Amino acid sequence: MNTKAKKQAIDSVLVHLLDSRQAIKKKSSSFYFAFSRLPRYQAFSIFVLYDFLRQLDDAADTGNADAFNALVNSWQTAMIAHDIIVTSLSTIGEKVAYIFHVFDIDAQDMLDMIAGQKSDLNHVSFETVQELEVYCYQVAGTVGCMIYTILSGKPIQMMKQDIINVGIALQLTNIIRDFHEDLLAQRCFIPKSLLQFDAKLSSEDIMLKKEQDIKKALQQLSDIAISHYNCSSKIIQHLDNKTSQFALELSIEVYKKILLKMIANKFELSDQRVFVTRTEKIMLFQAIAVKYIVA
């Protein structure tokens, strides 16, 4: 399907995608900030996809297997349909399947994502950094591949590993940022090879007795993330459209800023989540925009 046909296909159902735009604007302000400037057919498609993935993630994190399976089944059932019709009654899974067909997104990316989310649903822990990176690929590298397909409008195979690497960097940033919050919820994503502690200890005791070990492990994960973030310029340059380049670079740089702030704070362990302020977002926006205006 060419660009004009994709635009027409999404424009024809745009009214039924509005809920996802509002959900992302409310729940993921940084994500909305980065991608809302795309043409509507791309922006709304990405918002619906991300809305579905957020719902899947929430169901997995809260252990709601019924909601998780309902989302998965809705998408899988719609994917095998010969003709998907999106209406006001369509489920989020049906809308995502429609977007998959319009943009010819590889269904394996979603299947790998679902496998990763099942790790969260089943509270799987990781023995090694390699196991953690596989998980990061599943829950974030796949997202990068799906979004990049919408942005690029062309096969992504030659860029796929670089896209996956950036996705891993984004997820490692999440894991580092949310370490304390996850620990309070009896969940630790840091591999056992980097951090060993008695499972019987309370989260407060772990934070107190293992603080230096925790910071050292977080530093090691941040080193990996920074290395993977270095792939971002390559995938951005591969995009033909400057609007898509700008949106992708902005989304990556906002997340990278979170990691850089944590590094600057020497991974201070706190229940206060690190975030990028609105002023910082605007400064990033201006700095990146100048590059494309000059170019």
Coordinates of C-alpha atoms in Angstrom, one line a residue, residues 8-261:
Q8 CA -6.8 7.4 3.1
A9 CA -7.2 4.1 5.0
I10 CA -6.4 5.7 8.3
D11 CA -8.3 9.0 7.6
S12 CA -11.4 7.0 6.9
V13 CA -11.4 5.6 10.5
L14 CA -9.7 8.6 12.3
V15 CA -12.8 9.4 14.4
H16 CA -12.7 6.0 16.0
L17 CA -9.0 6.4 17.0
L18 CA -9.6 9.6 19.1
D19 CA -9.8 7.8 22.4
S20 CA -6.3 6.5 22.1
R21 CA -4.9 9.9 21.4
Q22 CA -6.5 11.3 24.6
A23 CA -5.3 8.3 26.6
I24 CA -1.7 8.8 25.5
K25 CA -1.9 12.5 26.0
K26 CA -3.0 11.9 29.6
K27 CA -0.8 8.9 30.5
S28 CA 2.4 9.3 28.4
S29 CA 3.0 13.0 28.0
S30 CA 6.6 12.6 26.7
F31 CA 5.5 10.1 24.1
Y32 CA 2.6 12.4 23.0
F33 CA 4.9 15.4 23.0
A34 CA 7.3 13.7 20.6
F35 CA 4.8 12.1 18.1
S36 CA 1.9 14.5 18.1
R37 CA 3.6 16.6 15.4
L38 CA 3.5 13.8 12.8
P39 CA 0.9 13.7 10.0
R40 CA -2.4 12.6 11.6
Y41 CA -2.5 9.2 9.8
Q42 CA 0.9 8.3 11.3
A43 CA 0.4 10.0 14.7
F44 CA -3.0 8.4 15.4
S45 CA -1.8 5.0 14.2
I46 CA 1.1 5.2 16.7
F47 CA -1.1 6.4 19.5
V48 CA -3.5 3.4 19.0
L49 CA -0.6 1.0 18.9
Y50 CA 0.9 2.5 22.0
D51 CA -2.4 2.6 23.8
F52 CA -2.9 -1.2 23.2
L53 CA 0.7 -1.9 24.4
R54 CA 0.1 0.2 27.5
Q55 CA -3.1 -1.7 28.3
L56 CA -1.3 -5.0 27.8
D57 CA 1.6 -3.8 30.0
D58 CA -0.8 -2.7 32.8
A59 CA -2.7 -6.0 32.7
A60 CA 0.6 -7.9 33.0
D61 CA 2.0 -5.6 35.8
T62 CA -1.2 -6.0 37.9
G63 CA -1.5 -9.8 37.3
N64 CA -4.8 -9.4 35.5
A65 CA -4.6 -12.5 33.3
D66 CA -8.2 -12.2 32.1
A67 CA -7.7 -8.7 30.8
F68 CA -4.3 -9.6 29.3
N69 CA -5.7 -12.6 27.4
A70 CA -8.7 -10.7 26.2
L71 CA -6.5 -8.1 24.6
V72 CA -4.3 -10.7 23.0
N73 CA -7.2 -12.7 21.7
S74 CA -8.9 -9.6 20.3
W75 CA -5.8 -8.7 18.3
Q76 CA -5.1 -12.3 17.1
T77 CA -8.7 -12.9 16.1
A78 CA -8.8 -9.7 14.1
M79 CA -5.4 -10.4 12.4
I80 CA -6.8 -13.5 10.7
A81 CA -9.9 -11.7 9.4
H82 CA -9.9 -11.1 5.6
D83 CA -11.5 -7.6 6.0
I84 CA -11.3 -5.6 9.1
I85 CA -13.9 -2.9 9.6
V86 CA -13.2 -0.3 12.3
T87 CA -16.3 1.2 13.9
S88 CA -17.1 2.9 17.2
L89 CA -17.7 -0.6 18.6
S90 CA -14.3 -2.0 17.6
T91 CA -12.0 -3.2 20.3
I92 CA -8.5 -1.7 20.7
G93 CA -7.2 -5.1 19.5
E94 CA -9.2 -4.8 16.3
K95 CA -8.0 -1.2 15.7
V96 CA -4.4 -2.3 16.1
A97 CA -4.9 -5.2 13.7
Y98 CA -6.3 -2.7 11.1
I99 CA -3.2 -0.6 11.5
F100 CA -1.0 -3.7 11.1
H101 CA -2.7 -4.4 7.8
V102 CA -2.5 -0.9 6.6
F103 CA 1.3 -0.5 7.3
D104 CA 2.2 -4.1 6.8
I105 CA 3.7 -4.5 10.2
D106 CA 5.4 -7.8 11.0
A107 CA 3.0 -9.8 13.2
Q108 CA 6.1 -11.5 14.8
D109 CA 7.0 -8.2 16.5
M110 CA 3.7 -8.3 18.4
L111 CA 4.0 -12.0 19.2
D112 CA 7.5 -11.4 20.6
M113 CA 6.1 -8.4 22.6
I114 CA 3.4 -10.6 24.0
A115 CA 6.0 -13.2 25.1
G116 CA 7.9 -10.6 26.9
Q117 CA 4.8 -9.3 28.7
K118 CA 4.0 -12.8 29.8
S119 CA 7.3 -12.7 31.7
D120 CA 5.9 -9.8 33.7
L121 CA 2.6 -11.6 34.1
N122 CA 4.4 -14.6 35.5
H123 CA 7.0 -12.5 37.5
V124 CA 10.0 -14.1 35.7
S125 CA 13.4 -13.0 37.1
F126 CA 16.6 -12.8 35.1
E127 CA 19.9 -14.7 35.9
T128 CA 22.1 -12.8 33.4
V129 CA 22.4 -9.6 31.5
Q130 CA 21.9 -11.5 28.3
E131 CA 18.5 -12.7 29.6
L132 CA 17.6 -9.2 30.5
E133 CA 18.5 -7.9 27.1
V134 CA 16.2 -10.5 25.5
Y135 CA 13.4 -9.3 27.7
C136 CA 14.2 -5.7 26.8
Y137 CA 14.0 -6.7 23.1
Q138 CA 10.7 -8.3 23.6
V139 CA 8.9 -5.5 25.4
A140 CA 10.7 -2.5 23.8
G141 CA 12.8 -3.5 20.8
T142 CA 9.6 -4.8 19.2
V143 CA 7.8 -1.6 19.9
G144 CA 10.6 0.3 18.1
C145 CA 10.2 -2.0 15.1
M146 CA 6.5 -1.5 14.9
I147 CA 6.7 2.3 15.2
Y148 CA 9.6 2.5 12.8
T149 CA 7.6 0.6 10.2
I150 CA 4.8 3.3 10.5
L151 CA 7.4 6.1 10.2
S152 CA 9.5 4.7 7.4
G153 CA 6.9 3.3 5.0
K154 CA 9.5 0.8 3.7
P155 CA 11.2 -2.5 4.8
I156 CA 13.2 -2.1 8.0
Q157 CA 15.2 -5.3 7.9
M158 CA 18.6 -3.6 7.2
M159 CA 18.0 -1.3 10.2
K160 CA 16.3 -3.8 12.5
Q161 CA 19.2 -4.6 14.9
D162 CA 19.9 -0.9 15.4
I163 CA 16.2 -0.2 16.1
I164 CA 16.2 -3.1 18.6
N165 CA 19.3 -1.7 20.3
V166 CA 17.7 1.7 20.8
G167 CA 14.6 -0.1 22.1
I168 CA 16.8 -2.0 24.6
A169 CA 18.3 1.3 25.7
L170 CA 14.8 2.8 26.3
Q171 CA 13.7 -0.2 28.4
L172 CA 17.0 -0.3 30.4
T173 CA 16.3 3.4 31.2
N174 CA 12.8 2.4 32.5
I175 CA 14.3 -0.4 34.6
I176 CA 16.9 1.9 36.2
R177 CA 14.4 4.7 36.8
D178 CA 11.8 2.4 38.3
F179 CA 14.1 0.2 40.4
H180 CA 12.9 1.4 43.8
E181 CA 9.2 1.4 42.7
D182 CA 9.5 -2.1 41.4
L183 CA 11.3 -3.3 44.5
L184 CA 8.5 -2.1 46.7
A185 CA 6.2 -4.2 44.4
Q186 CA 8.4 -7.3 45.1
R187 CA 9.9 -7.1 41.5
C188 CA 13.5 -6.8 40.6
F189 CA 14.7 -6.6 37.0
I190 CA 18.4 -6.4 37.7
P191 CA 20.0 -9.8 36.8
K192 CA 21.1 -12.0 39.7
S193 CA 24.6 -12.0 38.2
L194 CA 24.9 -8.3 39.0
L195 CA 23.0 -8.1 42.2
Q196 CA 22.5 -10.8 44.8
F197 CA 20.4 -10.4 47.9
D198 CA 18.3 -12.4 50.4
A199 CA 14.8 -12.7 49.0
K200 CA 13.5 -12.6 52.6
L201 CA 14.9 -9.0 53.2
S202 CA 12.4 -6.2 53.1
S203 CA 12.7 -3.6 50.3
E204 CA 13.9 -1.1 52.9
D205 CA 16.6 -3.4 54.2
I206 CA 17.8 -4.1 50.6
M207 CA 18.0 -0.4 49.9
L208 CA 19.9 0.1 53.1
K209 CA 22.3 -2.8 53.1
K210 CA 22.8 -3.1 49.4
E211 CA 22.9 0.5 48.3
Q212 CA 26.4 0.5 46.9
D213 CA 25.9 -2.8 45.1
I214 CA 22.7 -1.5 43.7
K215 CA 24.3 1.7 42.4
K216 CA 27.1 -0.3 40.8
A217 CA 24.6 -2.6 39.0
L218 CA 22.6 0.4 37.8
Q219 CA 25.8 2.0 36.5
Q220 CA 26.6 -1.2 34.5
L221 CA 23.1 -1.2 33.0
S222 CA 23.4 2.4 32.2
D223 CA 26.7 1.8 30.4
I224 CA 24.9 -0.8 28.2
A225 CA 22.0 1.7 27.6
I226 CA 24.4 4.5 26.5
S227 CA 26.1 2.2 24.1
H228 CA 22.8 1.2 22.5
Y229 CA 21.6 4.8 22.4
N230 CA 24.6 5.4 20.1
C231 CA 22.6 3.5 17.4
S232 CA 20.0 6.2 17.3
S233 CA 21.6 8.6 14.7
K234 CA 21.8 5.7 12.2
I235 CA 18.1 4.8 12.3
I236 CA 17.1 8.5 12.3
Q237 CA 19.1 9.2 9.2
H238 CA 17.6 6.2 7.4
L239 CA 14.2 7.9 7.5
D240 CA 13.4 9.9 4.4
N241 CA 11.0 12.4 5.9
K242 CA 12.3 15.2 8.2
T243 CA 9.1 15.3 10.2
S244 CA 9.5 11.6 11.0
Q245 CA 13.2 12.1 11.8
F246 CA 12.4 14.9 14.1
A247 CA 9.7 13.0 16.0
L248 CA 11.9 10.0 16.4
E249 CA 14.9 11.9 17.6
L250 CA 12.8 13.9 20.0
S251 CA 11.2 10.8 21.5
I252 CA 14.7 9.2 22.0
E253 CA 16.4 12.2 23.4
V254 CA 13.6 12.8 26.0
Y255 CA 14.2 9.3 27.3
K256 CA 18.0 9.6 27.1
K257 CA 17.7 12.8 29.2
I258 CA 16.1 10.8 32.0
L259 CA 19.1 8.4 32.0
L260 CA 21.6 11.2 31.9
K261 CA 19.8 12.9 34.9

